[in-house]
Amino acid sequence: MSARFTGKVAIVTGSSSGIGQSIAVRLASEGASVVIDYHSNPEGAEETQKKIAAAGGGKTITVKADVTIMDDVKNLVEQAWQQLGSCDILVNNAGVEKHAPFWEATESDYDLVLGTNLKAPFFLTQRFVQKLMEAKKPGRVINISSVHEDMVFPNFASYCAAKGGIRMLMRDLAMELGPLGITVNNVAPGAINTPINASLLEDKPKLNALLNNIPLGRLGTPEDVASLVAFLASDEAAYVTGSTYFVDGGLIRNYKEQ
Ligand code: NAI
């Protein structure tokens, strides 16, 4: 594979599992040095490192950072600069969802979902940008949002609020950061085979109903998402900013307002 990211440094939040792990492996396998962020799963972060080594990928460091804690957010960017000498690409991937009918949703779950999926990308991007401004360097921000930045998801109101929020955050920052040479885009996955969907994968009738709504007839893989992220992080996407790119097997096209 070509080394599109030689000399580049990327942070991928939540890269000890699922989509984040695949993105870290993909960017590193194309030459990037990668900061593997993990929250509570050091074994997962080690697994990501091993997969990168097996793929002959670039340098990696692992950093424990809970992206809902602002000191951790600052430290994550600091570690990239201190240990790897730069930070050119930020992938805001860490995310959580909480299922509850709206009238039963708790404040603590709301804070967790909004804190992880929206507040964390906001302040992580801010720190990423501040450092790039000091260094007078361009950069790439890619947020892993969801089809639910646009498509309703009953019983997941806080998740929809966060993903809808990150759609507008991305659009706004593309305007503000464009003059600095920093592009900002969202990658919006549909249904991807990862731990976040563990209960869905066990519920065959629900899974089959979902598959019937996906024109390509299958769940996505983390690698499907990583390919799109790699494109947006690469020089080939130099003129791409301010939009959402869906990787959903066509799910969003088959969607009717409920
Ligand atoms: P996952 O559960 O494997 O990954 C989520 C990652 O976020 C985990 O590594 C977890 O440790 C990390 N994380 C959670 N809270 C954190 C915190 N406070 N600090 C640092 N890291 C934290 O699930 P998946 O599917 O890989 O999710 C990745 C992203 O993709 C999420 O933003 C999710 O909303 C989004 N997504 C996933 C879809 C799917 O079908 N799997 C569909 C649409 C969007």
mmCIF file of C-alpha atoms in Angstrom, residues 15-241:
data_model
loop_
_atom_site.group_PDB
_atom_site.id
_atom_site.type_symbol
_atom_site.label_atom_id
_atom_site.label_comp_id
_atom_site.label_asym_id
_atom_site.label_seq_id
_atom_site.Cartn_x
_atom_site.Cartn_y
_atom_site.Cartn_z
ATOM 1 C CA SER A 15 -8.864 3.479 19.209
ATOM 2 C CA SER A 16 -8.729 0.443 21.489
ATOM 3 C CA SER A 17 -11.697 -1.172 19.703
ATOM 4 C CA GLY A 18 -14.079 -1.139 16.754
ATOM 5 C CA ILE A 19 -13.982 1.647 14.188
ATOM 6 C CA GLY A 20 -11.277 3.635 16.005
ATOM 7 C CA GLN A 21 -8.953 0.644 16.042
ATOM 8 C CA SER A 22 -9.430 0.111 12.305
ATOM 9 C CA ILE A 23 -8.778 3.785 11.570
ATOM 10 C CA ALA A 24 -5.580 3.740 13.640
ATOM 11 C CA VAL A 25 -4.382 0.603 11.840
ATOM 12 C CA ARG A 26 -5.244 2.021 8.426
ATOM 13 C CA LEU A 27 -3.519 5.384 8.938
ATOM 14 C CA ALA A 28 -0.450 3.737 10.483
ATOM 15 C CA SER A 29 -0.266 1.111 7.739
ATOM 16 C CA GLU A 30 0.032 4.005 5.299
ATOM 17 C CA GLY A 31 2.914 5.547 7.206
ATOM 18 C CA ALA A 32 1.350 7.767 9.896
ATOM 19 C CA SER A 33 2.628 7.869 13.455
ATOM 20 C CA VAL A 34 -0.450 7.304 15.588
ATOM 21 C CA VAL A 35 -1.519 8.239 19.103
ATOM 22 C CA ILE A 36 -3.760 5.395 20.253
ATOM 23 C CA ASP A 37 -6.162 6.801 22.839
ATOM 24 C CA TYR A 38 -7.907 4.450 25.215
ATOM 25 C CA HIS A 39 -10.323 5.016 28.050
ATOM 26 C CA SER A 40 -10.514 1.865 30.131
ATOM 27 C CA ASN A 41 -9.155 -0.913 27.928
ATOM 28 C CA PRO A 42 -5.335 -0.976 27.829
ATOM 29 C CA GLU A 43 -5.425 -4.502 26.364
ATOM 30 C CA GLY A 44 -7.415 -3.157 23.416
ATOM 31 C CA ALA A 45 -4.850 -0.407 22.890
ATOM 32 C CA GLU A 46 -2.079 -3.021 22.939
ATOM 33 C CA GLU A 47 -4.033 -5.064 20.404
ATOM 34 C CA THR A 48 -4.195 -1.980 18.153
ATOM 35 C CA GLN A 49 -0.422 -1.572 18.495
ATOM 36 C CA LYS A 50 0.134 -5.229 17.628
ATOM 37 C CA LYS A 51 -2.101 -5.002 14.554
ATOM 38 C CA ILE A 52 -0.168 -1.936 13.410
ATOM 39 C CA ALA A 53 3.157 -3.685 13.922
ATOM 40 C CA ALA A 54 1.856 -6.715 11.991
ATOM 41 C CA ALA A 55 0.829 -4.407 9.133
ATOM 42 C CA GLY A 56 4.350 -2.937 9.088
ATOM 43 C CA GLY A 57 2.892 0.393 10.168
ATOM 44 C CA GLY A 58 4.391 3.588 11.554
ATOM 45 C CA LYS A 59 5.332 4.569 15.073
ATOM 46 C CA THR A 60 2.658 4.400 17.784
ATOM 47 C CA ILE A 61 2.183 5.567 21.345
ATOM 48 C CA THR A 62 -0.705 4.688 23.630
ATOM 49 C CA VAL A 63 -2.206 7.362 25.875
ATOM 50 C CA LYS A 64 -4.900 6.800 28.482
ATOM 51 C CA ALA A 65 -7.314 9.687 28.094
ATOM 52 C CA ASP A 66 -10.945 9.950 29.102
ATOM 53 C CA VAL A 67 -12.082 12.481 26.508
ATOM 54 C CA THR A 68 -14.785 13.795 28.850
ATOM 55 C CA ILE A 69 -12.033 15.079 31.172
ATOM 56 C CA MET A 70 -10.549 18.312 29.900
ATOM 57 C CA ASP A 71 -7.089 17.748 31.449
ATOM 58 C CA ASP A 72 -6.925 14.393 29.631
ATOM 59 C CA VAL A 73 -7.936 16.094 26.378
ATOM 60 C CA LYS A 74 -5.107 18.615 26.747
ATOM 61 C CA ASN A 75 -2.622 15.910 27.643
ATOM 62 C CA LEU A 76 -3.596 13.809 24.612
ATOM 63 C CA VAL A 77 -2.578 16.593 22.220
ATOM 64 C CA GLU A 78 0.485 17.415 24.329
ATOM 65 C CA GLN A 79 1.705 13.802 24.121
ATOM 66 C CA ALA A 80 1.449 13.815 20.335
ATOM 67 C CA TRP A 81 3.657 16.906 20.093
ATOM 68 C CA GLN A 82 6.092 15.848 22.830
ATOM 69 C CA GLN A 83 6.558 12.227 21.796
ATOM 70 C CA LEU A 84 5.910 12.323 18.060
ATOM 71 C CA GLY A 85 6.845 15.922 17.238
ATOM 72 C CA SER A 86 3.602 17.095 15.617
ATOM 73 C CA CYS A 87 -0.092 16.463 15.243
ATOM 74 C CA ASP A 88 -1.542 16.806 11.753
ATOM 75 C CA ILE A 89 -4.683 14.677 11.795
ATOM 76 C CA LEU A 90 -7.353 14.446 14.504
ATOM 77 C CA VAL A 91 -9.998 11.740 14.322
ATOM 78 C CA ASN A 92 -12.760 12.328 16.879
ATOM 79 C CA ASN A 93 -14.064 8.779 17.056
ATOM 80 C CA ALA A 94 -14.811 8.003 20.737
ATOM 81 C CA GLY A 95 -18.528 7.642 21.298
ATOM 82 C CA VAL A 96 -21.181 6.124 23.514
ATOM 83 C CA GLU A 97 -24.940 5.672 23.225
ATOM 84 C CA LYS A 98 -27.582 5.106 25.903
ATOM 85 C CA HIS A 99 -30.945 3.531 25.236
ATOM 86 C CA ALA A 100 -33.998 4.904 27.073
ATOM 87 C CA PRO A 101 -37.431 6.231 26.248
ATOM 88 C CA PHE A 102 -37.167 10.023 26.339
ATOM 89 C CA TRP A 103 -39.249 10.293 29.513
ATOM 90 C CA GLU A 104 -36.890 7.978 31.394
ATOM 91 C CA ALA A 105 -33.549 9.390 30.224
ATOM 92 C CA THR A 106 -31.346 10.433 33.160
ATOM 93 C CA GLU A 107 -29.218 13.523 33.546
ATOM 94 C CA SER A 108 -26.087 11.432 34.105
ATOM 95 C CA ASP A 109 -26.628 9.468 30.870
ATOM 96 C CA TYR A 110 -27.327 12.706 28.990
ATOM 97 C CA ASP A 111 -24.102 14.226 30.353
ATOM 98 C CA LEU A 112 -22.114 11.114 29.423
ATOM 99 C CA VAL A 113 -23.455 10.957 25.852
ATOM 100 C CA LEU A 114 -23.179 14.686 25.150
ATOM 101 C CA GLY A 115 -19.838 14.870 26.973
ATOM 102 C CA THR A 116 -18.288 12.056 24.949
ATOM 103 C CA ASN A 117 -19.847 12.623 21.526
ATOM 104 C CA LEU A 118 -19.991 16.437 21.392
ATOM 105 C CA LYS A 119 -18.148 18.299 24.167
ATOM 106 C CA ALA A 120 -15.023 16.144 23.778
ATOM 107 C CA PRO A 121 -14.640 16.741 20.001
ATOM 108 C CA PHE A 122 -15.291 20.463 20.603
ATOM 109 C CA PHE A 123 -12.457 20.926 23.102
ATOM 110 C CA LEU A 124 -10.111 18.360 21.597
ATOM 111 C CA THR A 125 -10.387 20.118 18.253
ATOM 112 C CA GLN A 126 -9.833 23.460 20.007
ATOM 113 C CA ARG A 127 -6.563 22.236 21.568
ATOM 114 C CA PHE A 128 -5.510 20.596 18.269
ATOM 115 C CA VAL A 129 -6.105 23.890 16.446
ATOM 116 C CA GLN A 130 -4.324 26.028 19.066
ATOM 117 C CA LYS A 131 -1.173 23.929 18.665
ATOM 118 C CA LEU A 132 -1.358 24.054 14.856
ATOM 119 C CA MET A 133 -1.762 27.840 15.000
ATOM 120 C CA GLU A 134 1.360 28.137 17.152
ATOM 121 C CA ALA A 135 3.262 25.958 14.673
ATOM 122 C CA LYS A 136 1.644 27.650 11.634
ATOM 123 C CA LYS A 137 0.734 24.260 10.175
ATOM 124 C CA PRO A 138 -2.342 22.990 8.304
ATOM 125 C CA GLY A 139 -4.378 20.061 9.588
ATOM 126 C CA ARG A 140 -7.270 17.655 9.177
ATOM 127 C CA VAL A 141 -10.199 17.076 11.521
ATOM 128 C CA ILE A 142 -12.466 14.099 10.881
ATOM 129 C CA ASN A 143 -15.397 13.438 13.191
ATOM 130 C CA ILE A 144 -17.018 10.017 13.254
ATOM 131 C CA SER A 145 -20.637 11.087 13.549
ATOM 132 C CA SER A 146 -23.436 8.731 12.470
ATOM 133 C CA VAL A 147 -26.389 8.421 10.119
ATOM 134 C CA HIS A 148 -28.131 9.707 13.251
ATOM 135 C CA GLU A 149 -26.711 13.169 12.680
ATOM 136 C CA ASP A 150 -29.587 13.260 10.175
ATOM 137 C CA MET A 151 -31.855 10.268 10.762
ATOM 138 C CA VAL A 152 -34.119 9.855 13.791
ATOM 139 C CA PHE A 153 -33.379 7.075 16.307
ATOM 140 C CA PRO A 154 -36.256 6.750 18.775
ATOM 141 C CA ASN A 155 -35.130 5.958 22.343
ATOM 142 C CA PHE A 156 -31.697 7.461 21.670
ATOM 143 C CA ALA A 157 -32.557 11.171 21.941
ATOM 144 C CA SER A 158 -29.295 12.194 23.627
ATOM 145 C CA TYR A 159 -27.242 10.352 20.973
ATOM 146 C CA CYS A 160 -29.195 12.108 18.193
ATOM 147 C CA ALA A 161 -28.746 15.476 19.922
ATOM 148 C CA ALA A 162 -24.985 14.888 20.119
ATOM 149 C CA LYS A 163 -24.577 13.624 16.552
ATOM 150 C CA GLY A 164 -26.828 16.372 15.180
ATOM 151 C CA GLY A 165 -24.721 18.833 17.163
ATOM 152 C CA ILE A 166 -21.498 17.585 15.656
ATOM 153 C CA ARG A 167 -22.926 18.063 12.183
ATOM 154 C CA MET A 168 -23.343 21.806 12.846
ATOM 155 C CA LEU A 169 -20.045 22.003 14.717
ATOM 156 C CA MET A 170 -18.283 20.531 11.659
ATOM 157 C CA ARG A 171 -19.991 22.980 9.285
ATOM 158 C CA ASP A 172 -19.170 25.950 11.482
ATOM 159 C CA LEU A 173 -15.539 24.972 12.028
ATOM 160 C CA ALA A 174 -14.997 24.351 8.322
ATOM 161 C CA MET A 175 -15.770 28.065 7.837
ATOM 162 C CA GLU A 176 -13.669 29.284 10.769
ATOM 163 C CA LEU A 177 -10.686 27.019 10.194
ATOM 164 C CA GLY A 178 -10.567 27.013 6.384
ATOM 165 C CA PRO A 179 -8.397 30.160 6.282
ATOM 166 C CA LEU A 180 -5.918 28.350 8.560
ATOM 167 C CA GLY A 181 -5.632 25.459 6.100
ATOM 168 C CA ILE A 182 -7.489 23.116 8.421
ATOM 169 C CA THR A 183 -10.221 20.987 6.855
ATOM 170 C CA VAL A 184 -13.124 19.617 8.891
ATOM 171 C CA ASN A 185 -15.423 16.814 7.736
ATOM 172 C CA ASN A 186 -17.743 14.197 9.201
ATOM 173 C CA VAL A 187 -17.817 10.511 8.373
ATOM 174 C CA ALA A 188 -21.265 9.139 9.139
ATOM 175 C CA PRO A 189 -21.406 5.347 9.473
ATOM 176 C CA GLY A 190 -24.605 3.358 9.199
ATOM 177 C CA ALA A 191 -24.785 -0.013 10.950
ATOM 178 C CA ILE A 192 -21.249 -1.281 11.481
ATOM 179 C CA ASN A 193 -20.242 -4.581 13.038
ATOM 180 C CA THR A 194 -18.565 -3.377 16.291
ATOM 181 C CA PRO A 195 -18.978 -3.804 20.078
ATOM 182 C CA ILE A 196 -21.352 -0.804 20.276
ATOM 183 C CA ASN A 197 -23.920 -2.971 18.416
ATOM 184 C CA ALA A 198 -23.451 -6.106 20.543
ATOM 185 C CA SER A 199 -27.119 -6.346 21.623
ATOM 186 C CA LEU A 200 -28.411 -5.714 18.083
ATOM 187 C CA LEU A 201 -26.178 -8.463 16.683
ATOM 188 C CA GLU A 202 -27.741 -10.952 19.113
ATOM 189 C CA ASP A 203 -31.323 -9.953 18.259
ATOM 190 C CA LYS A 204 -31.851 -11.814 14.950
ATOM 191 C CA PRO A 205 -35.352 -10.466 14.082
ATOM 192 C CA LYS A 206 -34.192 -6.875 14.710
ATOM 193 C CA LEU A 207 -30.979 -7.465 12.776
ATOM 194 C CA ASN A 208 -32.863 -8.930 9.791
ATOM 195 C CA ALA A 209 -35.295 -5.992 9.775
ATOM 196 C CA LEU A 210 -32.317 -3.639 9.675
ATOM 197 C CA LEU A 211 -30.597 -5.599 6.900
ATOM 198 C CA ASN A 212 -33.790 -5.332 4.821
ATOM 199 C CA ASN A 213 -33.373 -1.544 4.976
ATOM 200 C CA ILE A 214 -29.770 -1.547 3.777
ATOM 201 C CA PRO A 215 -29.627 -1.510 -0.040
ATOM 202 C CA LEU A 216 -26.224 -3.249 -0.050
ATOM 203 C CA GLY A 217 -27.712 -5.977 2.166
ATOM 204 C CA ARG A 218 -25.008 -6.263 4.799
ATOM 205 C CA LEU A 219 -23.610 -4.535 7.867
ATOM 206 C CA GLY A 220 -20.559 -2.380 7.322
ATOM 207 C CA THR A 221 -17.132 -3.309 8.611
ATOM 208 C CA PRO A 222 -14.817 -1.014 10.578
ATOM 209 C CA GLU A 223 -12.488 -1.186 7.553
ATOM 210 C CA ASP A 224 -15.249 0.268 5.324
ATOM 211 C CA VAL A 225 -15.240 3.315 7.585
ATOM 212 C CA ALA A 226 -11.442 3.495 7.846
ATOM 213 C CA SER A 227 -11.078 3.683 4.023
ATOM 214 C CA LEU A 228 -13.181 6.823 3.885
ATOM 215 C CA VAL A 229 -11.343 8.389 6.817
ATOM 216 C CA ALA A 230 -8.009 7.652 5.128
ATOM 217 C CA PHE A 231 -9.199 9.407 1.968
ATOM 218 C CA LEU A 232 -10.341 12.496 3.906
ATOM 219 C CA ALA A 233 -7.054 12.598 5.832
ATOM 220 C CA SER A 234 -4.972 12.321 2.652
ATOM 221 C CA ASP A 235 -3.672 14.935 0.213
ATOM 222 C CA GLU A 236 -6.247 13.662 -2.286
ATOM 223 C CA ALA A 237 -8.924 15.370 -0.161
ATOM 224 C CA ALA A 238 -7.054 18.701 -0.006
ATOM 225 C CA TYR A 239 -10.065 20.593 -1.379
ATOM 226 C CA VAL A 240 -12.714 18.803 0.698
ATOM 227 C CA THR A 241 -14.148 20.519 3.757
#
